[in-house]
Short mmCIF file of C-alpha atoms in Angstrom, two decimals:
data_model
loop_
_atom_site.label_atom_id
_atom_site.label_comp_id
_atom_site.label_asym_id
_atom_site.label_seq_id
_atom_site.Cartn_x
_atom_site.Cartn_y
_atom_site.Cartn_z
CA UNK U 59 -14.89 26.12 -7.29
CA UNK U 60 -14.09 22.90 -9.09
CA UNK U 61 -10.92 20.59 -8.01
CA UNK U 62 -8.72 18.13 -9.59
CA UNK U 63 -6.89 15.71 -7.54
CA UNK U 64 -4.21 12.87 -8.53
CA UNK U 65 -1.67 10.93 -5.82
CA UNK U 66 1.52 13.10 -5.75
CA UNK U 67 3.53 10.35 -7.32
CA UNK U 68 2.78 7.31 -9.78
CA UNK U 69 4.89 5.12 -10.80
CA UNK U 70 4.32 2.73 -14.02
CA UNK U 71 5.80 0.41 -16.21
CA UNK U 72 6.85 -2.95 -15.18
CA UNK U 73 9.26 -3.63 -12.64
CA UNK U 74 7.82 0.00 -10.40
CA UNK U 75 6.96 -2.60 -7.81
CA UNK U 76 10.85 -1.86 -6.66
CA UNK U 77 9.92 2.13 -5.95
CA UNK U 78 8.86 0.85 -2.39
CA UNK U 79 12.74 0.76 -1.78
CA UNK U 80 13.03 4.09 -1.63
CA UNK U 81 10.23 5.17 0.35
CA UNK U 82 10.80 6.68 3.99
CA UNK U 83 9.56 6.25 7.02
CA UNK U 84 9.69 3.65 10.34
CA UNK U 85 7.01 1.00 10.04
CA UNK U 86 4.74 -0.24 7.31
CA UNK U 87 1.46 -1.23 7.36
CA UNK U 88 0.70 -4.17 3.97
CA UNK U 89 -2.96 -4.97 3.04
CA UNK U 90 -3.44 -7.49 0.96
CA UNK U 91 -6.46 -9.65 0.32
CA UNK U 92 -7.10 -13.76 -0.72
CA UNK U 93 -3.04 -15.42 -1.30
CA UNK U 94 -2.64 -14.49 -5.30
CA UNK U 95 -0.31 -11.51 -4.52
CA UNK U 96 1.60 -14.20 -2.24
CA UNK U 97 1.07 -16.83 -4.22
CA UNK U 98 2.60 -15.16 -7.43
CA UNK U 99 5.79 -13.72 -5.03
CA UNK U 100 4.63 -10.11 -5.21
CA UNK U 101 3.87 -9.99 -1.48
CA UNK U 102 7.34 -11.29 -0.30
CA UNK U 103 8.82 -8.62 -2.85
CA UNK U 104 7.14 -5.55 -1.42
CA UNK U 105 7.65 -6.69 1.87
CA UNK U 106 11.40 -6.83 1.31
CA UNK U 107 11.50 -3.50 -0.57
CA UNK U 108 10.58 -2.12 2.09
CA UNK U 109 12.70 -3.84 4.75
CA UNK U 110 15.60 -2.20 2.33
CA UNK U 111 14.08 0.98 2.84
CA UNK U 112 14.57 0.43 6.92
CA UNK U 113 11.32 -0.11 7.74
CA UNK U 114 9.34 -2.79 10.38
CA UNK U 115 6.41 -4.27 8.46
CA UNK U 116 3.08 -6.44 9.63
CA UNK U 117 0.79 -7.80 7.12
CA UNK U 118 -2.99 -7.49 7.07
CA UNK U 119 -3.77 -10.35 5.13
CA UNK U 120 -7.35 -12.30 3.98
CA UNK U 121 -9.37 -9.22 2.87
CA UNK U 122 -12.48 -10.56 1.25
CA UNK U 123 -13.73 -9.63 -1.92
CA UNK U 124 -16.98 -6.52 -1.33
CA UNK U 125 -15.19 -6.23 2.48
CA UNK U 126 -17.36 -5.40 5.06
CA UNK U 127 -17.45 -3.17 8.30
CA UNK U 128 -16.28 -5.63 10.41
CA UNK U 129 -12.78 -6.45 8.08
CA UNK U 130 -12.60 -2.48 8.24
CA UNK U 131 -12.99 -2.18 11.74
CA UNK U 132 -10.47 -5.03 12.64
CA UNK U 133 -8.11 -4.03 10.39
CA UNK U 134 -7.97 -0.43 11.96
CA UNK U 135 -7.56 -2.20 15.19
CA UNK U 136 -4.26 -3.77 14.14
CA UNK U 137 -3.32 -0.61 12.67
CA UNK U 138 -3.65 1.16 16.00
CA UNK U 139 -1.47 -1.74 17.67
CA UNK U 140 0.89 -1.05 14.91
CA UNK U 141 1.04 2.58 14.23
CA UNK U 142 2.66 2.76 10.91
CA UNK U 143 3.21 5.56 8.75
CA UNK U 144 2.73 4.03 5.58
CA UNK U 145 -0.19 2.11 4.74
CA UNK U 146 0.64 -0.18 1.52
CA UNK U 147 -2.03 -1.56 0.27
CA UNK U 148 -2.19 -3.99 -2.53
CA UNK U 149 -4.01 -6.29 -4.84
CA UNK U 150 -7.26 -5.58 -6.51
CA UNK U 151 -10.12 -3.01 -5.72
CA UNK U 152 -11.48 -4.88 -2.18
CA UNK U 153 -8.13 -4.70 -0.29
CA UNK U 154 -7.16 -0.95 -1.55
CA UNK U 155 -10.50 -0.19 -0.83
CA UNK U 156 -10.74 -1.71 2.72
CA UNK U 157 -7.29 -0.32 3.38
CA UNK U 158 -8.90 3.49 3.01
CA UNK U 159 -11.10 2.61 5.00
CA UNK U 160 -9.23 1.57 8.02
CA UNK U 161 -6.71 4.74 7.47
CA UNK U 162 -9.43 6.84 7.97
CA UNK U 163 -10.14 4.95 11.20
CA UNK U 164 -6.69 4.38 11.97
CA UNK U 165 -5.91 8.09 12.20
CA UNK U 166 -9.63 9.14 14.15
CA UNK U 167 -10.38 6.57 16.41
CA UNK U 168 -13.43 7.48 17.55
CA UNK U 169 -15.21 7.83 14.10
CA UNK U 170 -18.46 5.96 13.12
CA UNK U 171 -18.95 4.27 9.86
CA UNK U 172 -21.94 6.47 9.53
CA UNK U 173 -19.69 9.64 9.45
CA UNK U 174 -17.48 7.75 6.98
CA UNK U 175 -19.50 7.52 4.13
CA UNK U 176 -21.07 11.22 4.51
CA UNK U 177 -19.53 12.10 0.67
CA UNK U 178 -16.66 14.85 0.73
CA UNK U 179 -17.30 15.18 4.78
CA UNK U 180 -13.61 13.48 5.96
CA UNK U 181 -11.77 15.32 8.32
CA UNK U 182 -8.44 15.63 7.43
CA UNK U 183 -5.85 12.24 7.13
CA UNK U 184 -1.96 11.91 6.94
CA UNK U 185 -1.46 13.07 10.47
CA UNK U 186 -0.33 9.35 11.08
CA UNK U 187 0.32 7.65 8.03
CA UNK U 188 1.06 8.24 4.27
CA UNK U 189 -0.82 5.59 1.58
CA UNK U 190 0.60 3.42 -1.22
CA UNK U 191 -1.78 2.12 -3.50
CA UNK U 192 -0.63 -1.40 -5.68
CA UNK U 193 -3.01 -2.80 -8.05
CA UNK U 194 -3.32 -6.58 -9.54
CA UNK U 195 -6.68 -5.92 -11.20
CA UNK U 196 -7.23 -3.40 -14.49
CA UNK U 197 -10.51 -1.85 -13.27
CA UNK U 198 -11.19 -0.23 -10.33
CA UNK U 199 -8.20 2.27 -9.89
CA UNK U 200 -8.89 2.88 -6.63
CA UNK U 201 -5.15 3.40 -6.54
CA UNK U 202 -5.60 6.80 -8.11
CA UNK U 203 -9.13 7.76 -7.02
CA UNK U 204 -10.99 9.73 -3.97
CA UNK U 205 -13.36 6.66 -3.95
CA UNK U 206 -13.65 3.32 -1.75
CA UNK U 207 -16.15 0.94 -1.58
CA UNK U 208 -17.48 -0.77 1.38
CA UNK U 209 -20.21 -3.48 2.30
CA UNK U 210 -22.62 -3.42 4.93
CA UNK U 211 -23.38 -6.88 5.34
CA UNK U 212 -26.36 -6.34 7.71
CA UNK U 213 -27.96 -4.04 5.45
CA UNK U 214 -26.87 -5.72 1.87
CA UNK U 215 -26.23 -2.11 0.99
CA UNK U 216 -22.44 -1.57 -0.62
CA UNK U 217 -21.86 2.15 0.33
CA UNK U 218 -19.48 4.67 -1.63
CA UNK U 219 -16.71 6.46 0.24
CA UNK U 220 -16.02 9.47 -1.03
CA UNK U 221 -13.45 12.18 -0.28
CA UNK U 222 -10.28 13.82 -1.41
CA UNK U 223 -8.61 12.98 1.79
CA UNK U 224 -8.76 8.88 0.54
CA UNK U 225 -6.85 9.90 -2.64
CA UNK U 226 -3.74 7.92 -2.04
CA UNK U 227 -0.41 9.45 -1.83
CA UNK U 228 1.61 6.91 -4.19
CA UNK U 229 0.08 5.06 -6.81
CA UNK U 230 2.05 2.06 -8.05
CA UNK U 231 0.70 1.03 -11.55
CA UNK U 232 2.88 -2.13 -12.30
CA UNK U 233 1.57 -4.56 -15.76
CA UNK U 234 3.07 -7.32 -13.78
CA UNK U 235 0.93 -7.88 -11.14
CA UNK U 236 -2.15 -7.79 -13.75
CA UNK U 237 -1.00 -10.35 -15.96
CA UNK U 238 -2.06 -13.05 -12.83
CA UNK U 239 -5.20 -12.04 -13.49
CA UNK U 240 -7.68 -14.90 -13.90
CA UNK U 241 -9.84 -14.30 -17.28
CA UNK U 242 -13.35 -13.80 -16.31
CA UNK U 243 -11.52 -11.30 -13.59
CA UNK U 244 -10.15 -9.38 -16.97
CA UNK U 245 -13.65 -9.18 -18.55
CA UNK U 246 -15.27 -8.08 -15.30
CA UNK U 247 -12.47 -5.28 -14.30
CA UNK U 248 -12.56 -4.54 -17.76
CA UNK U 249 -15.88 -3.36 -18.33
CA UNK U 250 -15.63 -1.46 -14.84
CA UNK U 251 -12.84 0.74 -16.22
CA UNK U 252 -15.12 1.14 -19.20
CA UNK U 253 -18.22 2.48 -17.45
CA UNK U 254 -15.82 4.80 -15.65
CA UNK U 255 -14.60 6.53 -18.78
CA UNK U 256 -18.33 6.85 -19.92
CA UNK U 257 -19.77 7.74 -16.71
CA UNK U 258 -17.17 10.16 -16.38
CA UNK U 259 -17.20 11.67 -19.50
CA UNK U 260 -21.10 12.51 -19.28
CA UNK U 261 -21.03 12.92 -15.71
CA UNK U 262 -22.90 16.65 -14.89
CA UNK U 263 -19.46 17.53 -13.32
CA UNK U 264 -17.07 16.76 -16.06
CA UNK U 265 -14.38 19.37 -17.13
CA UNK U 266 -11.88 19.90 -19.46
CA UNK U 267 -9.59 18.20 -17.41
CA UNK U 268 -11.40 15.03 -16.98
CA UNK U 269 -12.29 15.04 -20.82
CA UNK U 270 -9.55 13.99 -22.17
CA UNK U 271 -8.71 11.02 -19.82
CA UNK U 272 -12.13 9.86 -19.92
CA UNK U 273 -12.09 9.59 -23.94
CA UNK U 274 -8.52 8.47 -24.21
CA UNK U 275 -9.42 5.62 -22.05
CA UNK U 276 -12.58 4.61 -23.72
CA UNK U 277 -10.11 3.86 -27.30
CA UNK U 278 -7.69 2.02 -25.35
CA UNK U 279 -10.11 -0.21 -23.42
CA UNK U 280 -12.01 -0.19 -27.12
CA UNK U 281 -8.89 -0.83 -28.76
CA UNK U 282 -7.28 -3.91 -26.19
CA UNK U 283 -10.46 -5.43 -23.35
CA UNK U 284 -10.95 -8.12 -25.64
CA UNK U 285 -7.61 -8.82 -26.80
CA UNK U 286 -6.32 -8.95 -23.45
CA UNK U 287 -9.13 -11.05 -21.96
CA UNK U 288 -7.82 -13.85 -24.85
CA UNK U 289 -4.51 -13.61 -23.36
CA UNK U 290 -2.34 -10.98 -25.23
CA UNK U 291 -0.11 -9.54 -22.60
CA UNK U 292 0.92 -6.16 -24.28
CA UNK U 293 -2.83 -5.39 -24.70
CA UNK U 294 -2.75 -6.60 -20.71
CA UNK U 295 -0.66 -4.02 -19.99
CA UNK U 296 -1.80 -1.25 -21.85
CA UNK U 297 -5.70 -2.20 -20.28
CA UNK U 298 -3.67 -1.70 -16.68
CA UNK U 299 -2.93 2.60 -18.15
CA UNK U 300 -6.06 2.43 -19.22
CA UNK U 301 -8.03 1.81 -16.29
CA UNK U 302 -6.29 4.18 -14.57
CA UNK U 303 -6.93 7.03 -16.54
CA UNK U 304 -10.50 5.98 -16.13
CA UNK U 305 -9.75 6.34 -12.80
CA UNK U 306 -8.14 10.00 -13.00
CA UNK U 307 -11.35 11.18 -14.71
CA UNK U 308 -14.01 9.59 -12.46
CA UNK U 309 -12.00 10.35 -9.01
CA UNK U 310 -12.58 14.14 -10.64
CA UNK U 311 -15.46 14.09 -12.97
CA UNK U 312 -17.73 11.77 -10.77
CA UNK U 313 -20.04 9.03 -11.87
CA UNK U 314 -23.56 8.75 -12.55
CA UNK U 315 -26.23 5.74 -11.97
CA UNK U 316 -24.81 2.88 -13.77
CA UNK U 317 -22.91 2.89 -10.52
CA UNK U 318 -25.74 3.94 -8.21
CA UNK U 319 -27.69 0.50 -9.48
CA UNK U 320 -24.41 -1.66 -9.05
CA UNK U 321 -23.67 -0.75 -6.08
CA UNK U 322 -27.17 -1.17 -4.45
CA UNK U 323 -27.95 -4.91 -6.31
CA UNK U 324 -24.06 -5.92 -6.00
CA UNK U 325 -24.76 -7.50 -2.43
CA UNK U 326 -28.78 -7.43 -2.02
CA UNK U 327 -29.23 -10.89 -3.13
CA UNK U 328 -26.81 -12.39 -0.89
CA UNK U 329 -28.97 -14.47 0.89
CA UNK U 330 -29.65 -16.12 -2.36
CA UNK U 331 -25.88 -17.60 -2.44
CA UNK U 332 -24.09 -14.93 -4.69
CA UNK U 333 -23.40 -11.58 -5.40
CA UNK U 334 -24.04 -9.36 -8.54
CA UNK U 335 -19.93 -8.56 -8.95
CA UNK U 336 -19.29 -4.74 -9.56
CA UNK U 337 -17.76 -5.16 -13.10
CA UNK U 338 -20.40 -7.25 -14.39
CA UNK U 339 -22.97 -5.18 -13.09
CA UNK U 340 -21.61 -2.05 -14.88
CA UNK U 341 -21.52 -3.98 -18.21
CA UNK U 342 -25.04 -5.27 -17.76
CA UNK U 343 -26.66 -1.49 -16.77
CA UNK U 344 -24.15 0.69 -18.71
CA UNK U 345 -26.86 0.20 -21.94
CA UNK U 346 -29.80 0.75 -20.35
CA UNK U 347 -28.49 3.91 -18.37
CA UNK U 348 -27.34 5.40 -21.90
CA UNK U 349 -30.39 4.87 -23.43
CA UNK U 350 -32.03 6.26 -20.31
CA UNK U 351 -29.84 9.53 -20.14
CA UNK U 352 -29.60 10.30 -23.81
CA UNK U 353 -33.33 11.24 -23.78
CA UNK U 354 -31.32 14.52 -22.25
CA UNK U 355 -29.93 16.28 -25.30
CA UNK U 356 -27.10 17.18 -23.72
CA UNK U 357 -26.15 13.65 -22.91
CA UNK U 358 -26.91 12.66 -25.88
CA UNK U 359 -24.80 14.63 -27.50
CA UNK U 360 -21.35 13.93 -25.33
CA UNK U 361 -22.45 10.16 -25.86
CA UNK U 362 -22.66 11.00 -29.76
CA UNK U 363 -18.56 11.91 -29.23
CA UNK U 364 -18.01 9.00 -27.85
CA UNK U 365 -19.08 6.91 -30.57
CA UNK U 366 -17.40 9.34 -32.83
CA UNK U 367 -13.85 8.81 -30.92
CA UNK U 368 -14.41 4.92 -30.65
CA UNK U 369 -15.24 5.40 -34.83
CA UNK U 370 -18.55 3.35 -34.71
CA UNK U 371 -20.35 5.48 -37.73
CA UNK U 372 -23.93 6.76 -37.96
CA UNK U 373 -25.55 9.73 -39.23
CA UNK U 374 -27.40 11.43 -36.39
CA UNK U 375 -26.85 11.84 -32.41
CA UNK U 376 -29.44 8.92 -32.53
CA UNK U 377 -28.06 7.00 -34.46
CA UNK U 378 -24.80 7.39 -32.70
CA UNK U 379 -26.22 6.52 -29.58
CA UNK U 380 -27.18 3.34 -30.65
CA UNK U 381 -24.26 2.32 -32.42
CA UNK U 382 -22.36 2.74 -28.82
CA UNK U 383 -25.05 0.69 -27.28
CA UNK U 384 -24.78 -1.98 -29.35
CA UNK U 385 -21.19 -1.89 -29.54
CA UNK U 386 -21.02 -2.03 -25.77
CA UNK U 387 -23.41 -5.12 -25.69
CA UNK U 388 -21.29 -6.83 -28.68
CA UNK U 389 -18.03 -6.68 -26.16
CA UNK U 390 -20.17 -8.09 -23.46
CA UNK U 391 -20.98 -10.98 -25.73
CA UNK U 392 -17.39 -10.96 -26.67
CA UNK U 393 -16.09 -11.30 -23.00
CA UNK U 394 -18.77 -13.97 -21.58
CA UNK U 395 -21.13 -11.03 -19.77
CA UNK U 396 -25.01 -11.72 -19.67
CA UNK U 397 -27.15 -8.61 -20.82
CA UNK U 398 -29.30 -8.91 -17.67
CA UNK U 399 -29.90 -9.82 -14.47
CA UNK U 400 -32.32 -12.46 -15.15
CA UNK U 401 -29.75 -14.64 -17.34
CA UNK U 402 -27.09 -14.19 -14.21
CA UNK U 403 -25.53 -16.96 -12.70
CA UNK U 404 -23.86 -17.85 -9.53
CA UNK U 405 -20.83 -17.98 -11.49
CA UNK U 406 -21.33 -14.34 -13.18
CA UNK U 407 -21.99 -16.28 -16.69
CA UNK U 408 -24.89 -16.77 -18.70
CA UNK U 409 -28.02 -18.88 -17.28
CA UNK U 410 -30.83 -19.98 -18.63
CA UNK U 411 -32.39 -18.91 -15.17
CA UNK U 412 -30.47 -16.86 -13.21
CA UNK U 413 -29.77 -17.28 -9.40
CA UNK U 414 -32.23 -14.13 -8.78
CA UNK U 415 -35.92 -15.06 -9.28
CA UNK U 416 -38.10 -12.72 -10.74
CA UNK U 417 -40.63 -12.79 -7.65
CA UNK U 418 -37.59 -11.69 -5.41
CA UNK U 419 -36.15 -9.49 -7.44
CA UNK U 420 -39.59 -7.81 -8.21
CA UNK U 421 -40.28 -7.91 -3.93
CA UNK U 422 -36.97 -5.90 -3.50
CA UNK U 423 -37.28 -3.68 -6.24
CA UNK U 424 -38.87 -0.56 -5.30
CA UNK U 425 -36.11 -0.43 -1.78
CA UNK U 426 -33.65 -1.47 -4.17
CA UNK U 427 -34.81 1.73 -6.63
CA UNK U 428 -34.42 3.79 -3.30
CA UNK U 429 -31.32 2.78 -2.26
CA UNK U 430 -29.75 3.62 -5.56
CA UNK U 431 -31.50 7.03 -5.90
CA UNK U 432 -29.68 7.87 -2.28
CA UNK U 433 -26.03 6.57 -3.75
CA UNK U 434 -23.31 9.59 -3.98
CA UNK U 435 -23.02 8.60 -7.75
CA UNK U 436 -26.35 9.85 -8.64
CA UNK U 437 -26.50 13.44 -8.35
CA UNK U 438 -23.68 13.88 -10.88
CA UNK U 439 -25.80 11.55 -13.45
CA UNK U 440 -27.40 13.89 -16.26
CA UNK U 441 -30.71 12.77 -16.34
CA UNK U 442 -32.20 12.55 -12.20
CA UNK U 443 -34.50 9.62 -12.26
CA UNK U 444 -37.88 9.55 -9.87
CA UNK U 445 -38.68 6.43 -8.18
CA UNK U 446 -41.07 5.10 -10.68
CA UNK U 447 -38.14 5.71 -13.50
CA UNK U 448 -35.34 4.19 -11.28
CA UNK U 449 -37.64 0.79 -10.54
CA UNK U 450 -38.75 0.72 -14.75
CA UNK U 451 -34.95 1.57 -15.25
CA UNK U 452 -34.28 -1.91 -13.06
CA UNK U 453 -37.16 -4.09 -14.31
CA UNK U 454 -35.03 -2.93 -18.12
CA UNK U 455 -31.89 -4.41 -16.38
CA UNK U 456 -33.69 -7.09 -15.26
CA UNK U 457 -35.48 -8.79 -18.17
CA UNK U 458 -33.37 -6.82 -20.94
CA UNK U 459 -36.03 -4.66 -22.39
CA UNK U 460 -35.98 -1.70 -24.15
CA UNK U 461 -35.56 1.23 -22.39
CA UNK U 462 -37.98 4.15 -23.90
CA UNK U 463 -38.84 6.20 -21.28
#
């Protein structure tokens, strides 16, 4: 039995930041994470939406970018003290995400973050609190997905929560908070939303209801990622729908091992003085992983469409295939990206020599290749890599080599 679920609400278009007035309840709950939603005003806004609503509200404020068990654990602490019964959480991906997170552990106390991240195993939420999800960022849409993402420092291991029951209620999809966006923050979120769609769309557990969002989102992030990282606004705006319909089709369809890989190199490195950010990950692997699964015919074949929708040309599925590859690589160049790991730097631009060295990176590898076989994105992938093809797959992402295997 397949499912398809969306929040019960979603309001978009700017100015929907004012729908918190007319929410209901007692006492309100705000996540937000480093000072740009206060800094740009939209903090003091919600919080006074929802004083004209009648309700108390506390801020949890500071949530780090890749948050971590600890900033999950606290904040369900405060949430406890609190006891509100709707959790708004705002900004980009890392304080919606963390936000999840502590609901989950806000409404059952007594669960470990071990039982958290067992994939579609959450006991059932919203006996305390309802959930508001506000984005800033066009990427993620965690604001419309059954997905959150959470870092085990200790471990360097970013793990996937995954679960119907972290779908939020209300999703708030306003172009005004994404136009703060700073522009390598564009490219990055970007090309997130972008491996969604694509993921999604060849994902072993696609349907026909995930279809059409997935495509319809690749031409729109096709059609305005580029424009909007150079600063056009309306394509800004349209790149904030877009993401989110990425996000409709993944939260349903699934994902496949562009994300297993990001996920498991985002914070393994950390000791070396930066991490591998999610977006820029995706862009960097999403090549690779198509040539990788389009030696599976079927694959091949829904990768073919794509490059037929986006209207890149070529004769044969083969042809095709390449065509989206090295369209995908020509927006990376377009929005500042490296190709691989190797040319990565601190900064997430191109260098010469990245901040990974090869010796490390080829010391870590093959519990790096484990780690990303084990992620809850890969079983929906459509070609199941073995160890030796997931640590070759890596070494490709690495040193940018051809992938033909």
């Amino acid at each position: 039995m397949a499912r398809f679920t969306l929040p019960r609400d979603l309001y978009h278009g700017k100015g929907t930041l004012e729908s918190l007035k007319t929410f209901e309840g007692k006492r309100a709950m705000v996540c937000v994470g480093g000072g740009s939603m206060k800094r740009f005003g939209f903090l003091d806004r919600a919080v006074s939406y929802l004083q004209e609503a009648g309700m108390e509200v506390q801020i949890i404020d500071g949530i780090e970018p890749d948050p971590s068990v600890e900033t999950v654990m606290r904040g369900a602490e405060k949430m406890l003290a609190f006891q509100p019964d709707w959790i708004v959480a705002m900004g980009g991906g890392s304080p919606i995400d963390a936000a999840k997170a502590m609901w989950i552990k806000y409404e059952y106390p007594e669960i470990a973050f071990e039982d958290m991240i067992k994939v579609f195993g959450l006991p059932k939420l919203r006996k305390k609190a309802h959930f508001c999800a506000i984005p800033s960022t066009s990427g993620t849409a965690t604001e419309v997905t059954a997905f959150s993402v959470i870092t085990d420092y200790k471990k360097g291991i970013k793990y996937p929560l995954a679960d119907f029951e972290i779908t939020p209620d209300v999703a708030i999809v306003d172009p005004d908070l994404a136009e703060t966006m700073p522009q390598k923050l564009v490219a990055q979120t970007g090309m997130d939303a972008m491996t969604h769609a694509i993921e999604a769309y060849v994902s072993t557990a696609h349907c026909d209801f995930t279809d059409p969002l997935a495509i319809f989102a690749i031409t729109m992030i096709q059609n305005n990622l580029v424009d909007s990282y150079q600063g056009n606004m309306e394509c800004r705006s349209t790149m904030h729908n877009a993401q989110c319909l990425a996000g409709m089709a993944f939260s349903n369809a699934l994902l496949g091992i562009v994300h297993s890989m990001a996920h498991k190199t985002g914070a393994v490195f950390e000791d070396l003085g930066a991490h591998i950010v999610h977006g820029a990950a995706n862009a960097m692997y999403l090549p690779k992983v198509i040539a990788f699964n389009a030696k599976d015919k079927t694959a091949a074949a829904r990768y073919a469409t794509i490059a037929d929708f986006m209207g890149l040309g070529g004769s044969t599925t083969e042809e095709k295939v390449q065509l989206l590859i090295a369209h995908l690589r020509k927006m990376n160049d377009a929005l500042n990206i490296p190709q691989c790991i190797q040319h990565y730097g601190k900064d997430a631009l191109y260098a010469e020599q990245g901040f990974v060295p090869e010796d490390i990176f080829l010391q870590r590898l093959p519990e790096i290749a484990k780690n990303a076989i084990a992620d809850a994105c890969t079983g929906s992938n459509p070609r199941q890599p073995s160890q030796e093809e997931m640590e070759q797959l890596l070494k490709c992402c690495y040193y940018d080599t051809e992938v033909d295997f």
